[in-house]
Short mmCIF file of C-alpha atoms in Angstrom, two decimals:
data_model
loop_
_atom_site.label_atom_id
_atom_site.label_comp_id
_atom_site.label_asym_id
_atom_site.label_seq_id
_atom_site.Cartn_x
_atom_site.Cartn_y
_atom_site.Cartn_z
CA MET A 1 -2.57 -26.90 -21.05
CA ARG A 2 -5.10 -26.09 -23.75
CA ARG A 3 -5.26 -25.53 -27.55
CA ALA A 4 -3.41 -26.76 -30.92
CA LYS A 5 0.37 -26.46 -33.80
CA HIS A 6 2.85 -28.58 -36.06
CA ALA A 7 3.78 -32.21 -35.50
CA PRO A 8 4.62 -35.47 -37.23
CA THR A 9 1.69 -37.05 -39.02
CA VAL A 10 2.10 -40.61 -37.76
CA GLN A 11 -0.91 -42.15 -36.09
CA VAL A 12 0.11 -43.86 -32.85
CA THR A 13 -1.67 -46.77 -31.22
CA ILE A 14 -0.73 -48.98 -28.33
CA ARG A 15 1.53 -51.76 -29.49
CA ALA A 16 0.35 -54.87 -27.70
CA ASN A 17 3.61 -56.77 -28.03
CA ARG A 18 5.60 -53.90 -26.53
CA SER A 19 3.18 -53.47 -23.64
CA HIS A 20 3.30 -57.21 -23.01
CA ALA A 21 7.09 -57.18 -23.02
CA LEU A 22 7.16 -54.35 -20.52
CA ALA A 23 4.64 -56.13 -18.32
CA GLN A 24 6.94 -59.16 -18.27
CA ARG A 25 9.73 -56.93 -16.96
CA VAL A 26 7.68 -55.66 -14.04
CA GLY A 27 7.99 -57.56 -10.79
CA ARG A 28 5.43 -57.87 -8.01
CA VAL A 29 6.07 -54.36 -6.73
CA GLY A 30 6.63 -52.83 -10.14
CA GLN A 31 10.43 -52.98 -10.04
CA VAL A 32 12.29 -53.57 -13.27
CA THR A 33 14.94 -56.19 -12.56
CA ASP A 34 16.76 -56.80 -15.86
CA ASP A 35 18.60 -53.55 -16.40
CA ALA A 36 21.29 -51.28 -14.95
CA LEU A 37 19.18 -50.09 -12.00
CA THR A 38 18.78 -52.55 -9.17
CA PRO A 39 15.64 -52.80 -7.05
CA ASP A 40 17.63 -51.32 -4.16
CA GLN A 41 18.59 -48.29 -6.22
CA ILE A 42 14.98 -47.72 -7.22
CA GLN A 43 13.83 -48.06 -3.62
CA GLN A 44 16.45 -45.54 -2.51
CA ILE A 45 15.02 -43.02 -4.96
CA ARG A 46 11.51 -43.72 -3.71
CA ASP A 47 12.66 -43.15 -0.14
CA ARG A 48 14.47 -39.92 -1.02
CA VAL A 49 11.41 -38.53 -2.80
CA ALA A 50 9.14 -39.49 0.10
CA GLY A 51 11.40 -37.55 2.45
CA LEU A 52 11.36 -34.54 0.13
CA MET A 53 7.60 -34.34 -0.34
CA PRO A 54 6.71 -32.09 2.63
CA GLN A 55 9.01 -29.34 1.36
CA VAL A 56 8.02 -29.96 -2.26
CA ARG A 57 4.39 -29.48 -1.29
CA ALA A 58 5.18 -26.35 0.71
CA ASP A 59 6.98 -24.86 -2.29
CA LEU A 60 4.10 -25.82 -4.55
CA GLU A 61 1.64 -24.06 -2.27
CA GLN A 62 3.77 -20.92 -2.37
CA LEU A 63 3.66 -20.98 -6.16
CA VAL A 64 -0.12 -21.48 -6.16
CA ARG A 65 -0.53 -18.39 -3.99
CA ILE A 66 0.91 -16.27 -6.81
CA PRO A 67 -1.98 -15.40 -9.19
CA SER A 68 0.14 -15.70 -12.33
CA VAL A 69 -2.68 -15.39 -14.88
CA SER A 70 -1.05 -14.63 -18.23
CA ALA A 71 -4.24 -13.29 -19.87
CA SER A 72 -3.65 -9.62 -20.74
CA SER A 73 -6.57 -8.36 -18.63
CA PHE A 74 -4.82 -9.54 -15.45
CA ASP A 75 -1.93 -8.05 -13.47
CA GLN A 76 1.20 -9.13 -15.32
CA SER A 77 3.45 -8.20 -12.41
CA GLN A 78 2.20 -11.41 -10.81
CA VAL A 79 3.50 -13.43 -13.78
CA ALA A 80 6.88 -11.74 -13.33
CA ARG A 81 6.72 -12.54 -9.61
CA SER A 82 5.98 -16.17 -10.43
CA ALA A 83 8.95 -16.34 -12.80
CA GLU A 84 11.22 -15.01 -10.07
CA ALA A 85 9.91 -17.61 -7.63
CA VAL A 86 10.58 -20.43 -10.11
CA ALA A 87 14.04 -19.05 -10.86
CA ASP A 88 14.82 -19.00 -7.15
CA LEU A 89 13.75 -22.63 -6.76
CA LEU A 90 16.08 -23.68 -9.57
CA ARG A 91 19.00 -21.61 -8.30
CA ARG A 92 18.71 -23.35 -4.96
CA GLU A 93 19.26 -26.65 -6.79
CA GLY A 94 22.50 -25.38 -8.30
CA LEU A 95 21.26 -24.49 -11.76
CA ASP A 96 22.59 -21.57 -13.76
CA VAL A 97 19.34 -19.63 -14.26
CA GLU A 98 18.15 -16.83 -16.50
CA ILE A 99 14.73 -15.24 -16.89
CA VAL A 100 14.15 -14.52 -20.58
CA VAL A 101 11.56 -12.25 -22.19
CA GLU A 102 11.23 -12.21 -25.97
CA GLY A 103 8.23 -9.97 -26.48
CA GLY A 104 5.89 -11.94 -24.22
CA ARG A 105 5.65 -13.15 -20.64
CA PRO A 106 8.81 -14.12 -18.73
CA ALA A 107 10.14 -17.66 -19.10
CA VAL A 108 12.79 -19.32 -16.97
CA ILE A 109 15.73 -21.31 -18.32
CA GLY A 110 18.06 -23.16 -15.97
CA HIS A 111 20.86 -25.61 -16.67
CA ILE A 112 23.18 -27.90 -14.75
CA ASP A 113 25.79 -30.17 -16.26
CA GLY A 114 25.81 -33.90 -15.70
CA PRO A 115 28.71 -36.35 -15.80
CA GLU A 116 30.93 -36.21 -18.87
CA GLY A 117 29.32 -38.09 -21.74
CA ALA A 118 25.95 -38.39 -20.02
CA PRO A 119 22.69 -37.82 -21.92
CA THR A 120 20.95 -34.48 -21.58
CA VAL A 121 17.31 -33.94 -20.64
CA THR A 122 15.17 -30.83 -21.01
CA LEU A 123 12.30 -30.60 -18.54
CA TYR A 124 9.39 -28.38 -19.60
CA ALA A 125 6.53 -26.92 -17.57
CA HIS A 126 4.74 -23.57 -17.40
CA HIS A 127 4.25 -21.26 -14.44
CA ASP A 128 1.34 -19.20 -15.81
CA VAL A 129 -2.25 -20.21 -15.09
CA GLN A 130 -5.76 -19.79 -16.41
CA PRO A 131 -8.06 -17.09 -14.96
CA PRO A 132 -9.97 -18.36 -11.92
CA GLY A 133 -13.38 -17.58 -13.39
CA ASP A 134 -16.28 -16.87 -11.05
CA GLU A 135 -14.83 -17.34 -7.58
CA THR A 136 -18.27 -18.22 -6.21
CA ASP A 137 -17.96 -21.49 -8.14
CA TRP A 138 -14.97 -22.48 -6.02
CA ASP A 139 -15.34 -24.26 -2.69
CA SER A 140 -12.17 -22.52 -1.46
CA ALA A 141 -10.26 -19.45 -2.62
CA PRO A 142 -8.59 -20.25 -5.97
CA PHE A 143 -5.21 -18.82 -4.99
CA GLU A 144 -5.16 -20.13 -1.42
CA PRO A 145 -4.28 -23.85 -1.61
CA GLU A 146 -6.38 -26.12 0.55
CA GLU A 147 -6.26 -29.88 1.06
CA ARG A 148 -9.51 -31.83 1.03
CA GLY A 149 -9.79 -35.59 0.75
CA GLY A 150 -6.18 -36.13 -0.28
CA ARG A 151 -6.32 -33.49 -3.00
CA LEU A 152 -4.76 -30.03 -3.06
CA TYR A 153 -7.17 -27.44 -4.46
CA GLY A 154 -6.16 -24.21 -6.14
CA ARG A 155 -5.66 -22.62 -9.54
CA GLY A 156 -2.44 -24.02 -10.95
CA ALA A 157 -2.15 -26.67 -8.24
CA ALA A 158 -2.10 -29.19 -11.08
CA ASP A 159 -1.88 -27.20 -14.34
CA ASP A 160 0.99 -26.63 -14.26
CA LYS A 161 2.77 -25.59 -11.11
CA ALA A 162 2.80 -29.20 -9.98
CA GLY A 163 4.68 -29.88 -13.23
CA VAL A 164 7.26 -27.30 -12.19
CA MET A 165 7.61 -28.91 -8.78
CA ALA A 166 7.88 -32.43 -10.21
CA HIS A 167 10.99 -31.23 -12.02
CA VAL A 168 12.33 -29.62 -8.87
CA ALA A 169 11.63 -32.79 -6.86
CA ALA A 170 13.55 -34.90 -9.40
CA LEU A 171 16.51 -32.56 -9.14
CA ARG A 172 16.40 -32.67 -5.36
CA ALA A 173 16.28 -36.46 -5.39
CA HIS A 174 19.68 -36.44 -7.13
CA SER A 175 21.13 -33.42 -5.35
CA GLY A 176 24.92 -33.44 -5.66
CA ASN A 177 24.96 -36.54 -7.87
CA LEU A 178 22.90 -35.75 -10.95
CA PRO A 179 23.16 -38.66 -13.41
CA VAL A 180 22.43 -36.60 -16.56
CA GLY A 181 22.71 -33.05 -17.75
CA VAL A 182 19.47 -31.17 -17.14
CA THR A 183 17.93 -28.05 -18.62
CA VAL A 184 14.69 -26.79 -17.11
CA PHE A 185 12.50 -24.58 -19.28
CA VAL A 186 9.46 -23.05 -17.56
CA GLU A 187 7.30 -21.02 -19.91
CA GLY A 188 5.26 -18.02 -18.79
CA GLU A 189 2.46 -17.79 -21.36
CA GLU A 190 1.36 -21.31 -22.25
CA GLU A 191 -2.18 -20.48 -21.17
CA PHE A 192 -2.12 -17.36 -23.36
CA GLY A 193 -1.08 -18.92 -26.65
CA SER A 194 2.73 -19.21 -26.36
CA ALA A 195 3.04 -16.33 -28.82
CA SER A 196 6.68 -15.59 -27.99
CA LEU A 197 7.78 -19.23 -27.87
CA PRO A 198 9.04 -19.25 -31.48
CA GLN A 199 11.24 -16.27 -30.66
CA ILE A 200 12.51 -17.97 -27.50
CA LEU A 201 13.33 -21.13 -29.44
CA GLU A 202 15.04 -19.14 -32.18
CA LYS A 203 17.21 -17.17 -29.76
CA HIS A 204 17.71 -19.69 -26.95
CA GLY A 205 16.95 -23.03 -28.60
CA HIS A 206 20.59 -24.12 -28.55
CA ARG A 207 20.35 -24.08 -24.75
CA LEU A 208 17.31 -26.38 -24.75
CA SER A 209 18.63 -29.05 -27.12
CA ALA A 210 18.63 -32.50 -25.47
CA ASP A 211 18.39 -36.23 -26.04
CA ALA A 212 15.00 -36.27 -24.29
CA ILE A 213 12.44 -33.53 -23.70
CA VAL A 214 9.93 -34.18 -20.94
CA ILE A 215 6.74 -32.13 -21.28
CA ALA A 216 4.98 -32.11 -17.91
CA ASP A 217 1.64 -30.71 -19.07
CA SER A 218 -0.68 -33.68 -19.50
CA GLY A 219 -1.99 -36.39 -17.19
CA ASN A 220 -2.55 -40.04 -16.43
CA TRP A 221 -5.23 -42.49 -17.43
CA ALA A 222 -6.74 -42.84 -13.94
CA ILE A 223 -5.76 -42.82 -10.27
CA GLY A 224 -3.24 -45.63 -9.96
CA GLU A 225 -2.90 -46.02 -13.75
CA PRO A 226 -0.04 -44.05 -15.34
CA ALA A 227 0.11 -43.05 -18.99
CA LEU A 228 2.26 -41.50 -21.66
CA THR A 229 0.40 -39.09 -23.92
CA THR A 230 1.21 -40.13 -27.48
CA THR A 231 -1.47 -38.23 -29.42
CA LEU A 232 -3.04 -34.80 -29.10
CA ARG A 233 -5.65 -33.21 -31.29
CA GLY A 234 -4.89 -30.08 -33.26
CA GLY A 235 -7.22 -27.12 -33.41
CA VAL A 236 -8.62 -24.20 -35.34
CA ARG A 237 -10.38 -21.20 -33.89
CA ALA A 238 -12.37 -18.97 -36.20
CA VAL A 239 -14.79 -16.04 -36.01
CA VAL A 240 -17.92 -16.25 -38.16
CA ARG A 241 -19.76 -13.02 -38.96
CA VAL A 242 -23.23 -12.83 -40.49
CA GLN A 243 -24.99 -9.75 -41.87
CA THR A 244 -28.49 -9.63 -43.33
CA LEU A 245 -29.48 -5.94 -43.10
CA ASP A 246 -27.86 -2.57 -43.56
CA HIS A 247 -29.12 -1.65 -40.09
CA SER A 248 -31.33 -3.20 -37.42
CA VAL A 249 -35.07 -2.66 -37.89
CA HIS A 250 -38.41 -3.10 -36.10
CA SER A 251 -39.33 -6.80 -35.87
CA GLY A 252 -43.04 -6.08 -36.24
CA MET A 253 -42.69 -3.80 -39.26
CA TYR A 254 -40.28 -6.08 -41.17
CA GLY A 255 -40.35 -9.47 -39.44
CA GLY A 256 -41.65 -12.32 -41.58
CA ALA A 257 -40.05 -11.04 -44.76
CA ALA A 258 -36.57 -9.84 -43.76
CA PRO A 259 -34.28 -12.40 -42.07
CA ASP A 260 -32.44 -11.32 -38.95
CA ALA A 261 -28.75 -12.06 -38.53
CA VAL A 262 -29.09 -13.95 -35.25
CA THR A 263 -31.50 -16.50 -36.70
CA ALA A 264 -29.35 -16.81 -39.81
CA LEU A 265 -26.28 -17.38 -37.64
CA ASN A 266 -28.06 -20.05 -35.61
CA ARG A 267 -29.06 -21.91 -38.78
CA LEU A 268 -25.52 -21.64 -40.09
CA LEU A 269 -24.01 -23.01 -36.90
CA ALA A 270 -26.52 -25.85 -36.87
CA SER A 271 -25.25 -26.93 -40.28
CA LEU A 272 -21.89 -27.86 -38.76
CA HIS A 273 -23.31 -31.10 -37.31
CA ASP A 274 -25.34 -33.99 -38.68
CA ASP A 275 -28.44 -35.15 -36.85
CA ASP A 276 -26.39 -37.59 -34.73
CA GLY A 277 -23.98 -34.83 -33.71
CA SER A 278 -21.13 -35.85 -36.02
CA VAL A 279 -19.16 -33.03 -37.62
CA ALA A 280 -20.69 -32.30 -41.03
CA VAL A 281 -17.68 -30.53 -42.55
CA LYS A 282 -16.52 -32.85 -45.33
CA GLY A 283 -12.93 -33.86 -45.99
CA LEU A 284 -11.50 -33.72 -42.46
CA ASP A 285 -9.14 -36.43 -41.24
CA GLU A 286 -10.40 -39.13 -38.91
CA GLY A 287 -8.57 -41.91 -37.09
CA THR A 288 -9.25 -44.70 -34.61
CA ALA A 289 -8.20 -44.63 -30.97
CA ALA A 290 -6.46 -47.38 -29.08
CA ASP A 291 -8.72 -50.04 -27.60
CA LEU A 292 -8.68 -49.02 -23.95
CA ASP A 293 -11.42 -49.77 -21.45
CA TYR A 294 -13.54 -46.62 -21.36
CA ASP A 295 -17.30 -46.95 -21.20
CA GLU A 296 -20.21 -44.53 -21.33
CA ALA A 297 -20.74 -44.59 -17.57
CA ARG A 298 -17.19 -43.38 -16.95
CA PHE A 299 -17.52 -40.69 -19.59
CA ARG A 300 -20.79 -39.45 -18.11
CA GLU A 301 -19.28 -39.27 -14.64
CA GLU A 302 -16.08 -37.51 -15.73
CA SER A 303 -17.80 -35.06 -18.08
CA GLY A 304 -20.77 -34.25 -15.86
CA LEU A 305 -23.21 -35.09 -18.66
CA LEU A 306 -26.76 -34.71 -17.42
CA ASP A 307 -29.08 -37.70 -17.17
CA GLY A 308 -31.12 -38.05 -20.34
CA VAL A 309 -28.66 -36.09 -22.51
CA ASP A 310 -27.38 -38.25 -25.34
CA LEU A 311 -23.79 -38.59 -26.46
CA ILE A 312 -23.10 -37.19 -29.92
CA GLY A 313 -21.05 -38.57 -32.78
CA THR A 314 -20.22 -42.12 -33.85
CA GLY A 315 -17.46 -44.61 -33.18
CA SER A 316 -15.94 -45.52 -29.84
CA ILE A 317 -15.98 -42.78 -27.21
CA LEU A 318 -12.18 -42.53 -27.22
CA THR A 319 -12.12 -42.27 -31.00
CA ARG A 320 -14.58 -39.38 -30.78
CA LEU A 321 -12.46 -37.69 -28.11
CA TRP A 322 -8.98 -38.30 -29.50
CA ASN A 323 -9.02 -39.05 -33.21
CA LYS A 324 -12.04 -37.37 -34.82
CA PRO A 325 -12.85 -33.70 -35.29
CA SER A 326 -15.26 -31.85 -33.05
CA ILE A 327 -16.77 -28.38 -33.35
CA THR A 328 -17.95 -26.16 -30.52
CA THR A 329 -19.45 -22.67 -30.51
CA ILE A 330 -17.50 -21.04 -27.69
CA GLY A 331 -18.84 -17.48 -27.91
CA MET A 332 -21.46 -15.32 -29.59
CA ASP A 333 -21.94 -11.60 -30.17
CA VAL A 334 -25.72 -11.14 -29.99
CA THR A 335 -27.98 -8.94 -27.92
CA SER A 336 -28.21 -10.24 -24.36
CA VAL A 337 -31.56 -11.37 -22.96
CA ASP A 338 -31.80 -8.52 -20.47
CA LYS A 339 -31.11 -5.89 -23.17
CA ALA A 340 -33.28 -7.41 -25.90
CA SER A 341 -35.77 -5.34 -27.88
CA ASN A 342 -38.22 -6.16 -30.68
CA THR A 343 -35.60 -5.75 -33.34
CA LEU A 344 -34.29 -7.66 -36.33
CA ALA A 345 -30.53 -7.70 -35.76
CA ALA A 346 -28.45 -6.61 -38.73
CA ARG A 347 -25.30 -8.40 -37.60
CA ALA A 348 -24.25 -11.30 -35.40
CA ALA A 349 -21.02 -13.21 -34.84
CA ALA A 350 -19.80 -16.40 -33.25
CA LYS A 351 -16.44 -17.87 -32.31
CA VAL A 352 -16.03 -21.49 -33.33
CA SER A 353 -13.45 -23.92 -31.96
CA MET A 354 -12.69 -26.99 -34.07
CA ARG A 355 -10.56 -29.83 -32.68
CA LEU A 356 -8.75 -31.89 -35.28
CA ALA A 357 -7.42 -35.42 -35.67
CA PRO A 358 -3.69 -35.59 -34.79
CA THR A 359 -2.84 -36.11 -38.48
CA GLN A 360 -4.84 -33.13 -39.78
CA ASP A 361 -3.15 -30.12 -41.34
CA PRO A 362 -4.82 -27.16 -39.57
CA GLY A 363 -4.56 -24.80 -42.54
CA ALA A 364 -6.41 -27.23 -44.76
CA ALA A 365 -8.97 -27.83 -42.02
CA PHE A 366 -9.70 -24.09 -41.78
CA GLU A 367 -10.27 -23.86 -45.51
CA LEU A 368 -12.74 -26.76 -45.33
CA LEU A 369 -14.56 -25.13 -42.42
CA LYS A 370 -14.64 -21.76 -44.18
CA GLN A 371 -15.98 -23.24 -47.40
CA HIS A 372 -18.66 -25.17 -45.54
CA LEU A 373 -19.88 -22.02 -43.81
CA LEU A 374 -19.89 -20.00 -47.02
CA ASP A 375 -21.74 -22.78 -48.85
CA HIS A 376 -24.41 -23.04 -46.13
CA ALA A 377 -25.19 -19.35 -45.70
CA PRO A 378 -28.99 -19.24 -45.22
CA TRP A 379 -31.20 -16.91 -47.25
CA GLY A 380 -28.24 -15.34 -49.01
CA ALA A 381 -26.87 -13.89 -45.77
CA LYS A 382 -23.45 -12.28 -46.07
CA VAL A 383 -20.94 -14.51 -44.27
CA THR A 384 -17.29 -13.92 -43.51
CA VAL A 385 -14.96 -16.35 -41.72
CA GLU A 386 -11.73 -15.18 -40.12
CA LEU A 387 -8.98 -17.45 -38.81
CA GLU A 388 -8.05 -16.49 -35.25
CA GLU A 389 -5.70 -19.30 -34.21
CA HIS A 390 -4.62 -22.69 -35.45
CA GLY A 391 -2.26 -25.45 -34.38
CA SER A 392 -1.20 -28.92 -35.39
CA GLY A 393 -1.79 -32.04 -33.37
CA PHE A 394 0.85 -34.41 -32.10
CA ALA A 395 1.36 -38.06 -32.88
CA ALA A 396 4.52 -39.53 -31.40
CA ASP A 397 6.51 -42.42 -32.78
CA ALA A 398 6.90 -43.64 -29.22
CA ASP A 399 9.62 -46.26 -29.68
CA GLY A 400 13.29 -46.51 -28.80
CA PRO A 401 15.42 -46.83 -25.67
CA ILE A 402 14.44 -43.48 -24.15
CA TYR A 403 10.75 -44.32 -24.39
CA ASP A 404 11.52 -47.76 -22.98
CA GLU A 405 13.18 -46.17 -19.95
CA ALA A 406 10.29 -43.74 -19.53
CA ARG A 407 7.81 -46.62 -19.44
CA ALA A 408 9.99 -48.56 -17.05
CA SER A 409 10.22 -45.51 -14.77
CA PHE A 410 6.43 -45.28 -14.61
CA ALA A 411 6.26 -48.97 -13.76
CA ASP A 412 8.80 -48.42 -10.99
CA ALA A 413 6.74 -45.58 -9.52
CA TRP A 414 3.22 -47.04 -9.84
CA GLY A 415 3.84 -50.77 -9.77
CA THR A 416 2.00 -51.17 -13.05
CA ALA A 417 2.95 -50.61 -16.67
CA PRO A 418 1.75 -47.34 -18.24
CA VAL A 419 -0.62 -47.15 -21.18
CA ASP A 420 -0.24 -44.98 -24.26
CA MET A 421 -3.17 -42.63 -24.38
CA GLY A 422 -4.46 -39.80 -26.49
CA VAL A 423 -5.79 -36.48 -25.27
CA GLY A 424 -8.65 -34.63 -26.92
CA GLY A 425 -7.15 -31.27 -26.06
CA SER A 426 -4.21 -29.58 -27.73
CA ILE A 427 -0.74 -28.46 -26.68
CA PRO A 428 0.34 -26.50 -29.74
CA PHE A 429 3.80 -25.59 -28.58
CA ILE A 430 4.83 -29.26 -28.83
CA SER A 431 4.91 -28.85 -32.61
CA ASP A 432 7.46 -26.07 -32.14
CA PHE A 433 9.63 -28.47 -30.14
CA VAL A 434 9.22 -31.18 -32.77
CA ALA A 435 10.34 -28.79 -35.50
CA ARG A 436 13.23 -27.32 -33.49
CA PHE A 437 14.51 -30.61 -32.02
CA PRO A 438 13.70 -33.34 -34.57
CA ASP A 439 16.16 -35.85 -33.07
CA ALA A 440 14.93 -35.57 -29.47
CA SER A 441 12.56 -38.08 -27.89
CA ILE A 442 9.62 -35.95 -26.77
CA ILE A 443 7.83 -37.48 -23.81
CA VAL A 444 4.48 -35.95 -22.85
CA THR A 445 3.33 -36.72 -19.34
CA GLY A 446 1.97 -34.83 -16.37
CA VAL A 447 0.23 -34.74 -13.03
CA GLU A 448 -3.44 -34.55 -13.96
CA ASP A 449 -6.11 -37.23 -13.53
CA PRO A 450 -9.77 -37.38 -14.57
CA ASP A 451 -10.82 -35.45 -11.44
CA THR A 452 -8.32 -32.59 -11.80
CA ARG A 453 -10.72 -30.10 -13.47
CA ALA A 454 -7.90 -28.11 -15.02
CA HIS A 455 -9.11 -24.68 -16.23
CA GLY A 456 -12.34 -25.11 -14.26
CA ALA A 457 -13.43 -24.23 -10.75
CA ASN A 458 -12.00 -26.42 -8.00
CA GLU A 459 -8.92 -27.47 -9.94
CA SER A 460 -7.01 -29.95 -7.82
CA LEU A 461 -4.00 -32.24 -7.55
CA HIS A 462 -4.14 -35.78 -6.18
CA LEU A 463 -1.28 -35.71 -3.68
CA GLY A 464 -0.63 -39.45 -3.71
CA GLU A 465 -0.36 -39.49 -7.49
CA PHE A 466 1.84 -36.40 -7.41
CA GLU A 467 4.42 -38.24 -5.33
CA LYS A 468 4.43 -41.06 -7.89
CA VAL A 469 4.99 -38.52 -10.68
CA CYS A 470 8.00 -37.18 -8.78
CA VAL A 471 9.35 -40.69 -8.25
CA ALA A 472 8.89 -41.58 -11.91
CA GLU A 473 10.80 -38.51 -13.09
CA ALA A 474 13.62 -39.02 -10.61
CA VAL A 475 13.93 -42.68 -11.66
CA PHE A 476 13.82 -41.67 -15.31
CA LEU A 477 16.85 -39.42 -14.86
CA ALA A 478 18.66 -42.27 -13.13
CA ARG A 479 17.74 -44.69 -15.90
CA LEU A 480 19.02 -42.34 -18.60
CA GLY A 481 22.24 -41.98 -16.70
CA ALA A 482 22.47 -45.75 -16.42
CA LEU A 483 22.09 -46.08 -20.20
CA ARG A 484 25.44 -44.34 -20.58
CA THR A 485 27.23 -46.86 -18.39
CA ALA A 486 25.29 -49.90 -19.62
CA HIS A 487 26.05 -49.41 -23.32
#
């Protein structure tokens, strides 16, 4: 999971009356008792999933051992190997499976019919992973899964091979008696920009059409507290180039009169924030996050913010993280410290990542960013701004019977009603799904928790929570099947 593309522009907040109504439906052990699934049926699914977990974990560990990094500088035969492994898992569950390549990394599409007239569900995950980074930062080898303290460590153990295995576990829980039709779509380049996804949807989209699309690429609010992700920020990535001289010159001979590009670039980047750290680019959308309990102490612990370092921005912390723009300098082309000389640099460049409110049009946001940078060029420096990547946010209208059953399934698995939460990151491909399948209920969930450290060193999966994710998805399929017979 990572970045930002196109989505509905409806701001979503938690609806207190709906959450209260769901809470009333949840019994002492989280069982919903006023619908087509009985407590005994739900318990049977729990028991089946519990019995399946040892093999599910073993299969997950085998997937983690495949270094399926989709970045072009890594061995792409491993991504192909990972696709084959996923395809084999799905074939074993009786799905008709095809590996598809439409100009990018291999994706896997599998399908199995349900009972006549039953709803259809598409289950999404991705089998590619982020690069491991500096392996000395890991406490165990990134592609050799290891359990410590109830967590399974390894690159992709959570993001997103556990998402793949949650789908497999749900299929296994209903083996031979699937209550709905199921399509599984496992992408192979989500961590590399999903460049070929539009082509896949254009050519194979008719195979992915469904009443509900479950995106297993997000997370939960906390250990023991499930969530549906109803908003995601969009994003813009741009490269800013600054030139002040025709060529680099001696800093003693010309310093003090001629500006160097590095200093000019630093001043330009500093203009992107006000003194309190708020984004200074004018005209960007802002919203307000749901009123969930999230204090500064929790943020400091989860983010690793050093003692004495202040938070930036204004508004509630969740509003800053989910519903307001942020700007980060994620890379710079300047002379490194160990190669520095007494020289005024003629040129310098930076890569800027801007996260956007879920309602923000990314094209308009880029134009505002570009104009700001051009208007704030120091000392007449020559500035160019190039768009590298952009993507819309996501704001779900999370109502209706399918969302009701999703929430009830989470309550069945965790024993507590889920919250609707936002995520400060971006999953741009969701906008492609929204555009291609406008009538589907798109449910964004996942296996991560605040300690997962996806994309970072020591990425991990909480094994107890993982089992609950598998239970919730298996119950969700049963609930959708029950909708057919109950109405």
